[in-house]
Amino acid sequence: MNPTILAIESSCDETSAAIIKNGKVLNNIIATQSVHKKYGGVVPELASRAHQQNIVPVVQEALDAAGITKKDLDAIAFTRGPGLLGALLVGTSFAKSMAMGLDIPLIEVNHMQAHILAHFIDQPHPRFPFLCLTVSGGHTQIVLVKDYLEMEVIGETQDDAVGEAFDKSAKLLDLPYPGGPLIDKYAQNGNPEAFVFPDTEMPGLNFSFSGIKTAFLYFLRDNKAKDPKFVENNMEDICASLQYSLIRMLMQKLKRASNETGIREIAIAGGVSANSGLRHELQRLAGERQRHIYIPDFQYCTDNAGMIAMAAHYKYLNKEFSPLDVSPMARMKM
């Protein structure tokens, strides 16, 4: 089978569409929403409205860029969850209507599963089985990937995700949204050992990031009381130290997972996988322990339809289609 599939992603604040043909992603069109910056975070209602405005032109651009029409499509794929319910509803409703109108199959995709399958868009591909550290604003997981559609979560955060810890810490530093990339930018010129933040011990391969977020709040409060210009005068060292602590917590569990399973193939996925500090530590791990590390291209790290298309391709080959009464799910297990 050589399916041509339109994929739609609308889980949060980016409207995206992509075309995949015979397992090759032809394009990845993304409309980013800037309206949330002045609020310091994603406003769900505004995100939903922006998706409604963007989805038709984004889908049309994906079709035009691929040089095809809607009549050439074999299936429509969409993100069912997890994500913001209103945002997911826009993509789900559009996909269902288009699939019904064209009388072609509908394919639901798990957003987190798609992040992992983004590794199969370009070469080199990880070999099964492999471990994938999925890190984003809403999720932090270690996933044992046995096959394209066979995955098992073996460790995950019990409270906040690491991306949330980055963004909320950035807000405490009065950095504009999204703050995670700005922490990374400042950290590159700072001393990661200038300040010490506590790790949170969790059993097994699970994570917890609420403790370091609270510790960071008190750290800033106490130091600003002594010196009102403390943040201004130490921004690079603060960001470097915070980033070092968060990445250390991720790497400790990832190394443990690799040692316990004996798996040397390691991948990362999700928005935080664009962090330069995390990428550096993974490359160092590869050199120290003879592990093979896989990091997707930057455009496939953040939310995008290219990864949704890749997941849909394998589901199409496996004939995993969805009924037309399918509903979006804000929380959806892998």
PDB file of N, CA, C and O in Angstrom, residues 73-105:
ATOM      1  N   LEU A  73      -6.389  11.982  -1.591  1.00  0.00           N
ATOM      2  CA  LEU A  73      -6.141  11.491  -0.237  1.00  0.00           C
ATOM      3  C   LEU A  73      -6.767  10.114  -0.014  1.00  0.00           C
ATOM      4  O   LEU A  73      -7.860   9.831  -0.495  1.00  0.00           O
ATOM      5  N   ASP A  74      -6.048   9.285   0.737  1.00  0.00           N
ATOM      6  CA  ASP A  74      -6.549   7.955   1.102  1.00  0.00           C
ATOM      7  C   ASP A  74      -7.085   7.910   2.528  1.00  0.00           C
ATOM      8  O   ASP A  74      -7.800   6.976   2.894  1.00  0.00           O
ATOM      9  N   ALA A  75      -6.726   8.910   3.364  1.00  0.00           N
ATOM     10  CA  ALA A  75      -7.190   8.939   4.755  1.00  0.00           C
ATOM     11  C   ALA A  75      -6.920  10.315   5.341  1.00  0.00           C
ATOM     12  O   ALA A  75      -6.086  11.075   4.844  1.00  0.00           O
ATOM     13  N   ILE A  76      -7.643  10.612   6.412  1.00  0.00           N
ATOM     14  CA  ILE A  76      -7.444  11.843   7.180  1.00  0.00           C
ATOM     15  C   ILE A  76      -7.055  11.443   8.606  1.00  0.00           C
ATOM     16  O   ILE A  76      -7.752  10.644   9.244  1.00  0.00           O
ATOM     17  N   ALA A  77      -5.950  11.994   9.095  1.00  0.00           N
ATOM     18  CA  ALA A  77      -5.504  11.704  10.456  1.00  0.00           C
ATOM     19  C   ALA A  77      -5.597  12.962  11.312  1.00  0.00           C
ATOM     20  O   ALA A  77      -5.491  14.082  10.800  1.00  0.00           O
ATOM     21  N   PHE A  78      -5.769  12.767  12.612  1.00  0.00           N
ATOM     22  CA  PHE A  78      -5.890  13.902  13.523  1.00  0.00           C
ATOM     23  C   PHE A  78      -5.410  13.507  14.914  1.00  0.00           C
ATOM     24  O   PHE A  78      -5.380  12.328  15.265  1.00  0.00           O
ATOM     25  N   THR A  79      -5.044  14.506  15.691  1.00  0.00           N
ATOM     26  CA  THR A  79      -4.665  14.280  17.086  1.00  0.00           C
ATOM     27  C   THR A  79      -5.923  14.158  17.923  1.00  0.00           C
ATOM     28  O   THR A  79      -6.704  15.106  18.024  1.00  0.00           O
ATOM     29  N   ARG A  80      -6.122  12.992  18.538  1.00  0.00           N
ATOM     30  CA  ARG A  80      -7.271  12.806  19.414  1.00  0.00           C
ATOM     31  C   ARG A  80      -6.973  13.307  20.822  1.00  0.00           C
ATOM     32  O   ARG A  80      -7.856  13.754  21.538  1.00  0.00           O
ATOM     33  N   GLY A  81      -5.749  13.215  21.249  1.00  0.00           N
ATOM     34  CA  GLY A  81      -5.350  13.631  22.578  1.00  0.00           C
ATOM     35  C   GLY A  81      -3.950  13.120  22.875  1.00  0.00           C
ATOM     36  O   GLY A  81      -3.354  12.433  22.035  1.00  0.00           O
ATOM     37  N   PRO A  82      -3.394  13.475  24.003  1.00  0.00           N
ATOM     38  CA  PRO A  82      -3.893  14.436  24.991  1.00  0.00           C
ATOM     39  C   PRO A  82      -3.660  15.879  24.540  1.00  0.00           C
ATOM     40  O   PRO A  82      -2.904  16.121  23.607  1.00  0.00           O
ATOM     41  N   GLY A  83      -4.331  16.808  25.232  1.00  0.00           N
ATOM     42  CA  GLY A  83      -4.192  18.216  24.891  1.00  0.00           C
ATOM     43  C   GLY A  83      -5.341  19.029  25.459  1.00  0.00           C
ATOM     44  O   GLY A  83      -6.108  18.553  26.308  1.00  0.00           O
ATOM     45  N   LEU A  84      -5.463  20.257  24.999  1.00  0.00           N
ATOM     46  CA  LEU A  84      -6.564  21.128  25.418  1.00  0.00           C
ATOM     47  C   LEU A  84      -7.833  20.676  24.697  1.00  0.00           C
ATOM     48  O   LEU A  84      -7.842  20.562  23.470  1.00  0.00           O
ATOM     49  N   LEU A  85      -8.888  20.431  25.449  1.00  0.00           N
ATOM     50  CA  LEU A  85     -10.087  19.829  24.875  1.00  0.00           C
ATOM     51  C   LEU A  85     -10.681  20.677  23.753  1.00  0.00           C
ATOM     52  O   LEU A  85     -11.039  20.158  22.686  1.00  0.00           O
ATOM     53  N   GLY A  86     -10.803  21.974  23.962  1.00  0.00           N
ATOM     54  CA  GLY A  86     -11.368  22.837  22.931  1.00  0.00           C
ATOM     55  C   GLY A  86     -10.530  22.862  21.676  1.00  0.00           C
ATOM     56  O   GLY A  86     -11.061  22.862  20.558  1.00  0.00           O
ATOM     57  N   ALA A  87      -9.212  22.885  21.836  1.00  0.00           N
ATOM     58  CA  ALA A  87      -8.308  22.882  20.689  1.00  0.00           C
ATOM     59  C   ALA A  87      -8.399  21.561  19.933  1.00  0.00           C
ATOM     60  O   ALA A  87      -8.449  21.534  18.699  1.00  0.00           O
ATOM     61  N   LEU A  88      -8.425  20.462  20.671  1.00  0.00           N
ATOM     62  CA  LEU A  88      -8.556  19.145  20.053  1.00  0.00           C
ATOM     63  C   LEU A  88      -9.873  19.016  19.300  1.00  0.00           C
ATOM     64  O   LEU A  88      -9.944  18.389  18.239  1.00  0.00           O
ATOM     65  N   LEU A  89     -10.916  19.619  19.844  1.00  0.00           N
ATOM     66  CA  LEU A  89     -12.247  19.520  19.240  1.00  0.00           C
ATOM     67  C   LEU A  89     -12.266  20.130  17.840  1.00  0.00           C
ATOM     68  O   LEU A  89     -12.933  19.614  16.928  1.00  0.00           O
ATOM     69  N   VAL A  90     -11.514  21.214  17.640  1.00  0.00           N
ATOM     70  CA  VAL A  90     -11.472  21.852  16.316  1.00  0.00           C
ATOM     71  C   VAL A  90     -10.871  20.894  15.291  1.00  0.00           C
ATOM     72  O   VAL A  90     -11.432  20.664  14.215  1.00  0.00           O
ATOM     73  N   GLY A  91      -9.717  20.317  15.616  1.00  0.00           N
ATOM     74  CA  GLY A  91      -9.065  19.404  14.692  1.00  0.00           C
ATOM     75  C   GLY A  91      -9.857  18.133  14.459  1.00  0.00           C
ATOM     76  O   GLY A  91      -9.957  17.642  13.323  1.00  0.00           O
ATOM     77  N   THR A  92     -10.442  17.603  15.535  1.00  0.00           N
ATOM     78  CA  THR A  92     -11.230  16.380  15.429  1.00  0.00           C
ATOM     79  C   THR A  92     -12.458  16.584  14.548  1.00  0.00           C
ATOM     80  O   THR A  92     -12.747  15.778  13.654  1.00  0.00           O
ATOM     81  N   SER A  93     -13.178  17.668  14.763  1.00  0.00           N
ATOM     82  CA  SER A  93     -14.393  17.942  13.995  1.00  0.00           C
ATOM     83  C   SER A  93     -14.073  18.158  12.520  1.00  0.00           C
ATOM     84  O   SER A  93     -14.794  17.665  11.634  1.00  0.00           O
ATOM     85  N   PHE A  94     -12.997  18.889  12.252  1.00  0.00           N
ATOM     86  CA  PHE A  94     -12.610  19.134  10.860  1.00  0.00           C
ATOM     87  C   PHE A  94     -12.240  17.830  10.167  1.00  0.00           C
ATOM     88  O   PHE A  94     -12.676  17.566   9.036  1.00  0.00           O
ATOM     89  N   ALA A  95     -11.437  17.008  10.844  1.00  0.00           N
ATOM     90  CA  ALA A  95     -10.995  15.737  10.255  1.00  0.00           C
ATOM     91  C   ALA A  95     -12.174  14.808   9.994  1.00  0.00           C
ATOM     92  O   ALA A  95     -12.261  14.165   8.935  1.00  0.00           O
ATOM     93  N   LYS A  96     -13.093  14.718  10.956  1.00  0.00           N
ATOM     94  CA  LYS A  96     -14.265  13.856  10.792  1.00  0.00           C
ATOM     95  C   LYS A  96     -15.109  14.315   9.613  1.00  0.00           C
ATOM     96  O   LYS A  96     -15.562  13.498   8.792  1.00  0.00           O
ATOM     97  N   SER A  97     -15.329  15.619   9.515  1.00  0.00           N
ATOM     98  CA  SER A  97     -16.156  16.151   8.427  1.00  0.00           C
ATOM     99  C   SER A  97     -15.517  15.906   7.069  1.00  0.00           C
ATOM    100  O   SER A  97     -16.190  15.522   6.105  1.00  0.00           O
ATOM    101  N   MET A  98     -14.216  16.101   6.985  1.00  0.00           N
ATOM    102  CA  MET A  98     -13.520  15.919   5.715  1.00  0.00           C
ATOM    103  C   MET A  98     -13.494  14.444   5.307  1.00  0.00           C
ATOM    104  O   MET A  98     -13.706  14.113   4.134  1.00  0.00           O
ATOM    105  N   ALA A  99     -13.251  13.564   6.280  1.00  0.00           N
ATOM    106  CA  ALA A  99     -13.243  12.127   5.986  1.00  0.00           C
ATOM    107  C   ALA A  99     -14.622  11.661   5.534  1.00  0.00           C
ATOM    108  O   ALA A  99     -14.757  10.857   4.601  1.00  0.00           O
ATOM    109  N   MET A 100     -15.656  12.187   6.178  1.00  0.00           N
ATOM    110  CA  MET A 100     -17.027  11.810   5.809  1.00  0.00           C
ATOM    111  C   MET A 100     -17.356  12.315   4.405  1.00  0.00           C
ATOM    112  O   MET A 100     -17.940  11.587   3.585  1.00  0.00           O
ATOM    113  N   GLY A 101     -16.960  13.556   4.123  1.00  0.00           N
ATOM    114  CA  GLY A 101     -17.264  14.133   2.821  1.00  0.00           C
ATOM    115  C   GLY A 101     -16.540  13.425   1.685  1.00  0.00           C
ATOM    116  O   GLY A 101     -17.086  13.307   0.576  1.00  0.00           O
ATOM    117  N   LEU A 102     -15.332  12.954   1.942  1.00  0.00           N
ATOM    118  CA  LEU A 102     -14.551  12.271   0.909  1.00  0.00           C
ATOM    119  C   LEU A 102     -14.762  10.761   0.914  1.00  0.00           C
ATOM    120  O   LEU A 102     -14.267  10.061   0.026  1.00  0.00           O
ATOM    121  N   ASP A 103     -15.469  10.278   1.946  1.00  0.00           N
ATOM    122  CA  ASP A 103     -15.730   8.836   2.107  1.00  0.00           C
ATOM    123  C   ASP A 103     -14.416   8.047   2.150  1.00  0.00           C
ATOM    124  O   ASP A 103     -14.229   7.064   1.434  1.00  0.00           O
ATOM    125  N   ILE A 104     -13.489   8.509   2.999  1.00  0.00           N
ATOM    126  CA  ILE A 104     -12.210   7.826   3.193  1.00  0.00           C
ATOM    127  C   ILE A 104     -12.001   7.592   4.685  1.00  0.00           C
ATOM    128  O   ILE A 104     -12.664   8.221   5.535  1.00  0.00           O
ATOM    129  N   PRO A 105     -11.086   6.689   5.064  1.00  0.00           N
ATOM    130  CA  PRO A 105     -10.890   6.350   6.478  1.00  0.00           C
ATOM    131  C   PRO A 105     -10.403   7.525   7.321  1.00  0.00           C
ATOM    132  O   PRO A 105      -9.732   8.442   6.841  1.00  0.00           O
TER     133      PRO A 105
END
